[in-house]
CSV table of C-alpha atoms in Angstrom, one decimal:
chain,number,residue,atom,x,y,z
R,1,MET,CA,-162.3,-150.4,56.1
R,2,ASN,CA,-165.2,-149.4,54.0
R,3,GLN,CA,-168.3,-151.5,53.3
R,4,PHE,CA,-167.0,-153.0,49.6
R,5,GLY,CA,-164.2,-154.3,51.5
R,6,LEU,CA,-166.5,-156.2,54.3
R,7,TYR,CA,-168.6,-157.8,51.4
R,8,ARG,CA,-165.3,-159.0,49.9
R,9,ILE,CA,-163.8,-161.0,53.2
R,10,ALA,CA,-167.2,-162.2,53.5
R,11,LEU,CA,-167.5,-163.6,50.0
R,12,LEU,CA,-164.1,-165.2,50.6
R,13,ILE,CA,-165.1,-166.4,53.7
R,14,ILE,CA,-168.1,-168.6,52.3
R,15,LEU,CA,-166.5,-169.5,49.1
R,16,SER,CA,-163.9,-171.4,51.7
R,17,ALA,CA,-166.1,-173.2,53.6
R,18,LEU,CA,-168.0,-174.3,50.0
R,19,ILE,CA,-164.6,-175.5,48.8
R,20,GLY,CA,-163.7,-176.9,52.1
R,21,ALA,CA,-166.9,-179.0,52.1
R,22,CYS,CA,-167.0,-180.1,49.1
R,23,THR,CA,-163.4,-181.5,48.8
R,24,GLN,CA,-163.8,-183.1,52.0
R,25,GLU,CA,-163.8,-186.9,51.4
R,26,THR,CA,-167.2,-188.1,52.2
R,27,LYS,CA,-166.9,-190.8,55.7
R,28,THR,CA,-168.7,-193.9,55.4
R,29,THR,CA,-170.0,-196.0,58.9
R,30,ALA,CA,-170.1,-199.3,59.0
R,31,PRO,CA,-174.4,-200.4,59.1
R,32,LYS,CA,-175.4,-201.4,62.6
R,33,PHE,CA,-177.7,-204.2,63.0
R,34,SER,CA,-181.6,-203.8,64.9
R,35,GLY,CA,-184.3,-205.6,65.4
R,36,ARG,CA,-184.1,-209.8,65.8
R,37,LEU,CA,-182.9,-212.2,63.3
R,38,LEU,CA,-183.6,-215.7,63.6
R,39,LEU,CA,-181.5,-218.1,62.1
R,40,LEU,CA,-180.4,-222.2,61.7
R,41,SER,CA,-177.2,-222.6,62.5
R,42,GLY,CA,-175.2,-225.6,62.8
R,43,ASP,CA,-174.5,-229.3,61.2
R,44,LYS,CA,-178.0,-230.0,59.8
R,45,THR,CA,-178.1,-233.3,59.6
R,46,ASN,CA,-179.8,-234.1,62.5
R,47,GLY,CA,-181.5,-230.9,62.1
R,48,SER,CA,-180.1,-227.6,63.3
R,49,ASP,CA,-180.4,-224.9,66.3
R,50,LEU,CA,-183.3,-222.5,65.3
R,51,MET,CA,-181.4,-219.5,66.8
R,52,GLU,CA,-182.2,-215.9,67.2
R,53,LEU,CA,-179.9,-212.6,67.1
R,54,SER,CA,-181.2,-209.4,69.0
R,55,GLY,CA,-179.7,-205.8,68.1
R,56,THR,CA,-178.9,-203.5,71.8
R,57,PRO,CA,-179.9,-200.6,71.5
R,58,ALA,CA,-176.7,-198.9,71.0
R,59,GLY,CA,-175.9,-201.3,68.9
R,60,SER,CA,-172.1,-202.2,69.9
R,61,THR,CA,-173.1,-205.9,70.9
R,62,ASN,CA,-175.9,-208.2,69.6
R,63,ASN,CA,-177.8,-211.4,71.8
R,64,TYR,CA,-177.3,-215.2,70.5
R,65,GLN,CA,-179.5,-217.3,71.7
R,66,VAL,CA,-181.1,-221.1,70.9
R,67,VAL,CA,-184.5,-220.7,70.3
R,68,THR,CA,-185.2,-224.5,69.9
R,69,SER,CA,-183.2,-227.6,68.0
R,70,GLY,CA,-183.5,-230.5,65.6
R,71,VAL,CA,-184.8,-227.9,62.8
R,72,PHE,CA,-184.7,-229.8,59.4
R,73,GLU,CA,-186.4,-226.5,57.3
R,74,ALA,CA,-188.4,-222.5,58.7
R,75,VAL,CA,-190.0,-220.3,56.5
R,76,PRO,CA,-191.5,-217.1,57.4
R,77,SER,CA,-195.6,-216.1,56.5
R,78,PRO,CA,-195.2,-213.2,54.3
R,79,ASP,CA,-196.5,-211.2,57.2
R,80,GLN,CA,-193.6,-212.3,58.4
R,81,THR,CA,-195.5,-212.3,61.9
R,82,ARG,CA,-195.3,-216.5,62.3
R,83,LEU,CA,-193.1,-219.2,61.4
R,84,LEU,CA,-193.4,-222.7,59.9
R,85,TYR,CA,-190.5,-224.8,60.7
R,86,THR,CA,-190.3,-229.0,60.5
R,87,THR,CA,-188.4,-231.5,63.4
R,88,LYS,CA,-187.4,-234.9,62.4
R,89,ASP,CA,-191.1,-236.3,62.7
R,90,GLU,CA,-193.6,-232.8,63.0
R,91,ILE,CA,-194.5,-229.1,61.0
R,92,MET,CA,-194.4,-227.0,63.8
R,93,LEU,CA,-195.7,-223.2,63.9
R,94,ARG,CA,-194.2,-220.0,66.1
R,95,ASP,CA,-195.9,-216.8,66.7
R,96,PHE,CA,-193.3,-214.5,67.4
R,97,GLY,CA,-195.4,-212.0,68.8
R,98,SER,CA,-197.2,-214.2,71.3
R,99,GLY,CA,-194.1,-216.9,71.7
R,100,ALA,CA,-196.6,-219.5,71.4
R,101,VAL,CA,-196.0,-223.0,70.0
R,102,LYS,CA,-197.7,-225.7,68.3
R,103,SER,CA,-198.2,-228.7,66.3
R,104,LEU,CA,-199.8,-228.4,62.9
R,105,GLY,CA,-199.2,-232.4,62.3
R,106,LYS,CA,-196.9,-235.6,62.0
R,107,GLY,CA,-194.9,-237.2,59.8
R,108,ASP,CA,-191.3,-236.3,57.5
R,109,SER,CA,-192.3,-232.9,56.3
R,110,PHE,CA,-189.8,-230.6,54.0
R,111,CYS,CA,-191.1,-228.7,51.1
R,112,LEU,CA,-193.2,-225.9,53.2
R,113,ALA,CA,-194.7,-223.1,51.3
R,114,TRP,CA,-197.0,-219.9,52.8
R,115,ALA,CA,-199.7,-219.4,50.5
R,116,PRO,CA,-200.1,-215.3,49.8
R,117,ASP,CA,-202.6,-214.6,52.2
R,118,GLY,CA,-200.8,-216.7,55.2
R,119,ASN,CA,-203.8,-218.8,56.0
R,120,HIS,CA,-202.5,-221.9,55.0
R,121,PHE,CA,-199.3,-223.7,52.9
R,122,SER,CA,-198.4,-227.0,50.9
R,123,TYR,CA,-195.8,-229.1,52.4
R,124,LYS,CA,-194.5,-233.1,50.8
R,125,GLN,CA,-194.3,-236.0,53.1
R,126,ARG,CA,-192.7,-239.1,52.9
R,127,SER,CA,-192.8,-242.6,53.8
R,128,ALA,CA,-191.0,-245.5,53.9
R,129,ALA,CA,-193.7,-248.1,52.5
R,130,GLY,CA,-195.2,-245.1,50.0
R,131,PRO,CA,-195.3,-242.3,48.1
R,132,THR,CA,-194.4,-239.0,48.2
R,133,LYS,CA,-197.4,-237.0,49.0
R,134,LEU,CA,-198.2,-233.8,48.3
R,135,TYR,CA,-200.4,-231.3,50.7
R,136,GLU,CA,-202.1,-228.3,51.7
R,137,SER,CA,-203.2,-227.4,55.2
R,138,ASP,CA,-204.5,-224.9,56.9
R,139,LEU,CA,-203.0,-223.5,60.5
R,140,ASN,CA,-205.0,-225.4,62.4
R,141,GLY,CA,-203.6,-228.7,61.1
R,142,GLN,CA,-206.9,-229.7,58.9
R,143,SER,CA,-205.1,-231.5,55.7
R,144,LYS,CA,-205.9,-232.0,52.0
R,145,LEU,CA,-204.2,-234.4,50.0
R,146,ILE,CA,-203.0,-232.9,46.1
R,147,LEU,CA,-201.1,-235.6,44.9
R,148,GLU,CA,-199.7,-238.8,45.4
R,149,ASP,CA,-196.1,-239.3,43.5
R,150,PRO,CA,-195.1,-242.9,43.6
R,151,ASN,CA,-191.4,-241.9,41.8
R,152,GLY,CA,-190.9,-238.9,43.8
R,153,SER,CA,-191.1,-236.6,40.9
R,154,SER,CA,-192.7,-233.4,41.7
R,155,ASP,CA,-190.6,-230.7,43.0
R,156,CYS,CA,-191.8,-228.4,45.7
R,157,ALA,CA,-194.7,-226.3,44.8
R,158,GLN,CA,-194.9,-222.7,44.9
R,159,TRP,CA,-198.1,-220.7,45.0
R,160,ILE,CA,-199.4,-218.4,42.2
R,161,ALA,CA,-202.6,-217.2,44.2
R,162,ALA,CA,-204.3,-217.9,47.3
R,163,ASP,CA,-205.9,-220.8,45.9
R,164,ARG,CA,-203.4,-222.4,43.1
R,165,LEU,CA,-199.7,-223.5,43.0
R,166,VAL,CA,-197.6,-224.9,40.6
R,167,PHE,CA,-194.9,-227.9,40.8
R,168,ASP,CA,-192.9,-229.3,38.0
R,169,ARG,CA,-192.9,-233.0,37.4
R,170,PHE,CA,-189.6,-234.1,35.9
R,171,VAL,CA,-189.6,-238.2,35.5
R,172,GLY,CA,-191.9,-241.0,35.4
R,173,THR,CA,-194.9,-242.4,34.1
R,174,GLN,CA,-198.6,-241.1,33.5
R,175,GLN,CA,-200.2,-241.5,36.5
R,176,LYS,CA,-204.0,-240.7,37.1
R,177,THR,CA,-205.3,-239.4,40.6
R,178,LYS,CA,-208.2,-240.4,42.7
R,179,THR,CA,-209.8,-238.3,41.1
R,180,GLY,CA,-209.8,-240.0,37.5
R,181,GLU,CA,-207.3,-236.7,36.3
R,182,THR,CA,-204.0,-237.8,34.4
R,183,ILE,CA,-201.0,-236.6,35.1
R,184,LYS,CA,-198.6,-236.5,32.3
R,185,PRO,CA,-194.8,-236.4,33.6
R,186,ASN,CA,-192.1,-233.7,32.3
R,187,THR,CA,-194.8,-231.4,32.7
R,188,THR,CA,-196.2,-228.3,34.9
R,189,THR,CA,-198.8,-228.9,36.8
R,190,ILE,CA,-201.3,-226.3,38.5
R,191,ALA,CA,-203.4,-226.8,41.4
R,192,THR,CA,-206.8,-224.9,41.9
R,193,ILE,CA,-207.9,-225.7,45.7
R,194,GLY,CA,-211.0,-225.7,46.5
R,195,ASP,CA,-214.0,-227.7,48.1
R,196,GLY,CA,-212.5,-230.3,46.7
R,197,VAL,CA,-208.8,-230.2,43.8
R,198,LYS,CA,-208.5,-229.7,40.5
R,199,LEU,CA,-205.7,-230.7,38.6
R,200,HIS,CA,-204.4,-229.2,35.6
R,201,ASP,CA,-201.1,-229.6,32.9
R,202,THR,CA,-199.6,-227.3,31.0
R,203,PRO,CA,-196.7,-227.5,28.6
R,204,LYS,CA,-193.3,-227.2,30.5
R,205,LYS,CA,-191.7,-224.6,29.3
R,206,TRP,CA,-190.5,-221.7,32.5
R,207,SER,CA,-188.6,-223.5,35.6
R,208,ILE,CA,-190.0,-220.5,38.0
R,209,GLU,CA,-187.0,-219.7,40.7
R,210,ALA,CA,-188.8,-216.9,42.8
R,211,ILE,CA,-192.3,-214.9,43.1
R,212,CYS,CA,-193.5,-212.3,44.6
R,213,ALA,CA,-196.2,-212.3,46.9
R,214,LYS,CA,-196.9,-208.7,47.4
R,215,GLY,CA,-197.9,-208.3,42.9
R,216,ASN,CA,-197.5,-211.9,41.5
R,217,ASN,CA,-194.6,-211.2,39.3
R,218,GLY,CA,-191.8,-213.0,39.2
R,219,PHE,CA,-188.1,-214.2,38.0
R,220,MET,CA,-188.1,-217.6,36.0
R,221,ARG,CA,-185.8,-219.5,33.6
R,222,PRO,CA,-186.4,-221.4,30.4
R,223,ALA,CA,-186.8,-225.5,31.7
R,224,ASP,CA,-184.1,-226.6,29.8
R,225,GLY,CA,-181.7,-223.5,31.3
R,226,GLY,CA,-180.9,-220.1,29.7
R,227,GLN,CA,-181.0,-216.7,30.7
R,228,LEU,CA,-182.8,-215.7,33.9
R,229,LEU,CA,-186.5,-213.8,32.3
R,230,ILE,CA,-189.2,-211.4,33.8
R,231,ALA,CA,-192.4,-212.2,34.3
R,232,LYS,CA,-194.7,-209.6,35.3
R,233,ASN,CA,-198.3,-211.2,36.4
R,234,ILE,CA,-197.7,-215.1,36.8
R,235,ASP,CA,-201.2,-215.7,38.2
R,236,HIS,CA,-202.3,-216.9,34.9
R,237,PHE,CA,-199.4,-219.5,34.3
R,238,GLU,CA,-200.9,-220.7,30.8
R,239,THR,CA,-200.2,-217.3,29.7
R,240,ILE,CA,-197.1,-216.6,30.8
R,241,ASP,CA,-195.0,-214.6,28.3
R,242,PRO,CA,-191.6,-213.3,30.3
R,243,SER,CA,-188.9,-210.9,28.8
R,244,PRO,CA,-185.1,-211.2,29.4
R,245,ALA,CA,-184.1,-209.5,32.4
R,246,PRO,CA,-181.4,-206.6,32.0
R,247,CYS,CA,-178.5,-208.8,33.4
R,248,SER,CA,-176.8,-211.5,30.8
R,249,ASP,CA,-175.2,-213.2,33.7
R,250,CYS,CA,-176.4,-212.7,37.4
R,251,ARG,CA,-178.0,-214.5,40.4
R,252,PHE,CA,-181.4,-213.1,41.7
R,253,VAL,CA,-180.5,-213.0,45.4
R,254,GLY,CA,-184.4,-211.8,46.7
R,255,TYR,CA,-187.0,-209.6,47.5
R,256,ALA,CA,-186.4,-206.7,50.2
R,257,ALA,CA,-189.1,-207.9,52.6
R,258,GLN,CA,-192.6,-207.5,52.8
R,259,SER,CA,-191.9,-205.6,48.6
R,260,CYS,CA,-191.7,-206.6,45.3
R,261,VAL,CA,-188.3,-205.0,44.6
R,262,PRO,CA,-185.4,-207.7,43.9
R,263,PHE,CA,-181.9,-207.5,44.6
R,264,PHE,CA,-179.1,-209.0,42.4
R,265,ILE,CA,-175.4,-209.9,42.5
R,266,GLU,CA,-173.0,-209.6,40.2
R,267,GLN,CA,-169.3,-211.1,40.3
R,268,PRO,CA,-167.1,-209.4,37.9
R,269,THR,CA,-163.5,-209.7,39.7
R,270,SER,CA,-162.5,-212.7,42.3
R,271,THR,CA,-162.3,-209.9,45.3
R,272,THR,CA,-165.8,-207.5,45.2
R,273,THR,CA,-169.2,-208.2,44.5
R,274,GLU,CA,-171.8,-205.9,42.4
R,275,LEU,CA,-175.2,-205.3,44.4
R,276,PHE,CA,-178.0,-203.8,42.5
R,277,TYR,CA,-181.7,-203.9,42.5
R,278,LEU,CA,-184.3,-203.5,39.6
R,279,ASN,CA,-187.2,-200.8,40.0
R,280,PRO,CA,-190.7,-203.6,39.8
R,281,THR,CA,-192.7,-200.8,37.9
R,282,ASN,CA,-190.0,-200.0,34.6
R,283,TRP,CA,-187.8,-202.6,35.4
R,284,GLN,CA,-184.6,-200.7,35.3
R,285,LYS,CA,-181.6,-201.6,37.1
R,286,GLN,CA,-180.7,-199.0,40.0
R,287,ARG,CA,-178.6,-198.8,42.7
R,288,PRO,CA,-175.2,-200.3,42.0
R,289,ALA,CA,-172.7,-200.9,45.1
R,290,THR,CA,-169.6,-203.1,45.2
R,291,ILE,CA,-169.0,-204.8,48.3
R,292,ASN,CA,-165.1,-205.8,48.7
R,293,ARG,CA,-165.8,-209.8,48.9
R,294,THR,CA,-167.1,-212.3,47.3
R,295,PHE,CA,-170.1,-214.9,47.9
R,296,SER,CA,-170.9,-218.7,47.4
R,297,PRO,CA,-173.7,-220.1,45.4
R,298,ASN,CA,-175.1,-221.3,48.3
R,299,ALA,CA,-174.9,-217.5,49.9
R,300,LYS,CA,-178.7,-217.0,51.5
R,301,MET,CA,-179.5,-212.9,51.7
R,302,LEU,CA,-181.7,-211.5,53.8
R,303,ILE,CA,-182.8,-207.7,52.7
R,304,LYS,CA,-184.4,-204.9,54.5
R,305,SER,CA,-188.0,-204.1,53.3
R,306,SER,CA,-186.7,-200.1,53.4
R,307,SER,CA,-184.2,-201.6,50.9
R,308,ARG,CA,-181.2,-200.2,53.0
R,309,LEU,CA,-179.3,-203.5,54.8
R,310,MET,CA,-178.8,-206.7,53.8
R,311,ILE,CA,-177.7,-210.0,55.7
R,312,VAL,CA,-176.2,-212.1,54.3
R,313,GLY,CA,-175.3,-215.8,55.7
R,314,ASP,CA,-172.6,-217.5,53.7
R,315,ALA,CA,-170.7,-220.8,55.4
R,316,ALA,CA,-170.4,-219.9,59.1
R,317,SER,CA,-170.1,-216.3,58.9
R,318,LEU,CA,-173.1,-213.6,59.1
R,319,PHE,CA,-172.5,-210.2,57.4
R,320,LEU,CA,-174.6,-206.8,58.0
R,321,ILE,CA,-173.9,-205.0,54.8
R,322,ASP,CA,-175.1,-201.6,53.5
R,323,THR,CA,-176.6,-201.8,49.8
R,324,GLU,CA,-175.8,-198.5,49.2
R,325,SER,CA,-172.3,-197.8,50.4
R,326,GLY,CA,-171.1,-201.5,50.2
R,327,GLU,CA,-170.0,-201.7,54.1
R,328,ILE,CA,-169.4,-204.2,55.9
R,329,THR,CA,-170.6,-205.3,59.6
R,330,PRO,CA,-169.4,-209.2,60.8
R,331,LEU,CA,-172.7,-210.6,63.1
R,332,LEU,CA,-171.1,-213.2,64.6
R,333,ALA,CA,-167.2,-214.4,65.5
R,334,LYS,CA,-164.4,-211.8,66.4
R,335,PRO,CA,-161.5,-211.4,63.7
R,336,SER,CA,-159.4,-212.8,66.6
R,337,GLU,CA,-162.0,-215.5,65.9
R,338,PRO,CA,-162.2,-218.4,63.4
R,339,ALA,CA,-165.5,-220.0,62.2
R,340,VAL,CA,-166.3,-223.4,62.0
R,341,PRO,CA,-166.4,-224.7,58.7
R,342,THR,CA,-169.9,-227.5,59.2
R,343,ASP,CA,-171.5,-224.2,61.4
R,344,ALA,CA,-173.3,-223.0,58.4
R,345,LYS,CA,-175.4,-219.8,59.7
R,346,VAL,CA,-178.7,-219.6,57.0
R,347,PRO,CA,-180.9,-216.5,58.2
R,348,VAL,CA,-184.5,-217.3,57.8
R,349,VAL,CA,-186.2,-213.9,58.7
R,350,TRP,CA,-185.2,-210.2,59.6
R,351,ILE,CA,-188.0,-209.1,62.5
R,352,GLU,CA,-187.6,-205.1,61.9
R,353,ASN,CA,-188.3,-202.6,65.1
């Protein structure tokens, strides 16, 4: 055989390999869990169990154990190194690295919210005989009163800067604070915290759904409802000029951990869910994925900071989902073990490896 014939045979072999590679079906593999997941499990009437789910090196099985019980609310710090949580009559702080736990105050507390710097937080406290009170506290338990709310009409506060938080007042009558400032009903109040507390009312125009502590952008709706809006800067609440989000009927499910990449779901059919995220630079829709199941309105989702994997707690079920392929891995119950409806699973923080 001459040299030209050998070249032709070699070329045919290369072309056949290329065609085979192009026609071969792309295989997807179910995602594997790694790191540590803290979640609330069980009926929260008397407080849930704070559980830890940890992946094994092989990724085939997971360890699942109780950390503490009687927890009503739990919120991780912005850098995901600490956890604030409430029991029946106390606020607790847990360090993920050392495992140390300390009390930050007594009382029936709720509406925990970390300031963006992770050095202090806000909370509300109620009593049977007096008004609901909104406080700011440092991590040594030194608290400062922000507002007394005799009507219980203010919602949970959200931080828009390290020294400012906002909250809505929906009903009630005009009220004067101890410093003589007048707080009106049906407005949004900005509390500036320094040596003292300064309160300022603004017209109630927006209802905030989420704020990214890393970049201070956020999502909101008009106070009377309506389409989801994007605010590129919430630092100065009075001058917010939001624009419509790039979807008319979607649900914001959270930012990727320690980033400002927002994720959304749309549910176009009764059996599938469309998942996508927005590029926080130009706010354009990116990388849609189809998940072959639907989720309830109460489903809680955590997205890994790499923007690749997502954990979903929906009623008694817990799933790991690849946000690119839509592939699902159940994290708890085996197919032969039906979930108990009252055993709710609420993911709190995913501590990545």
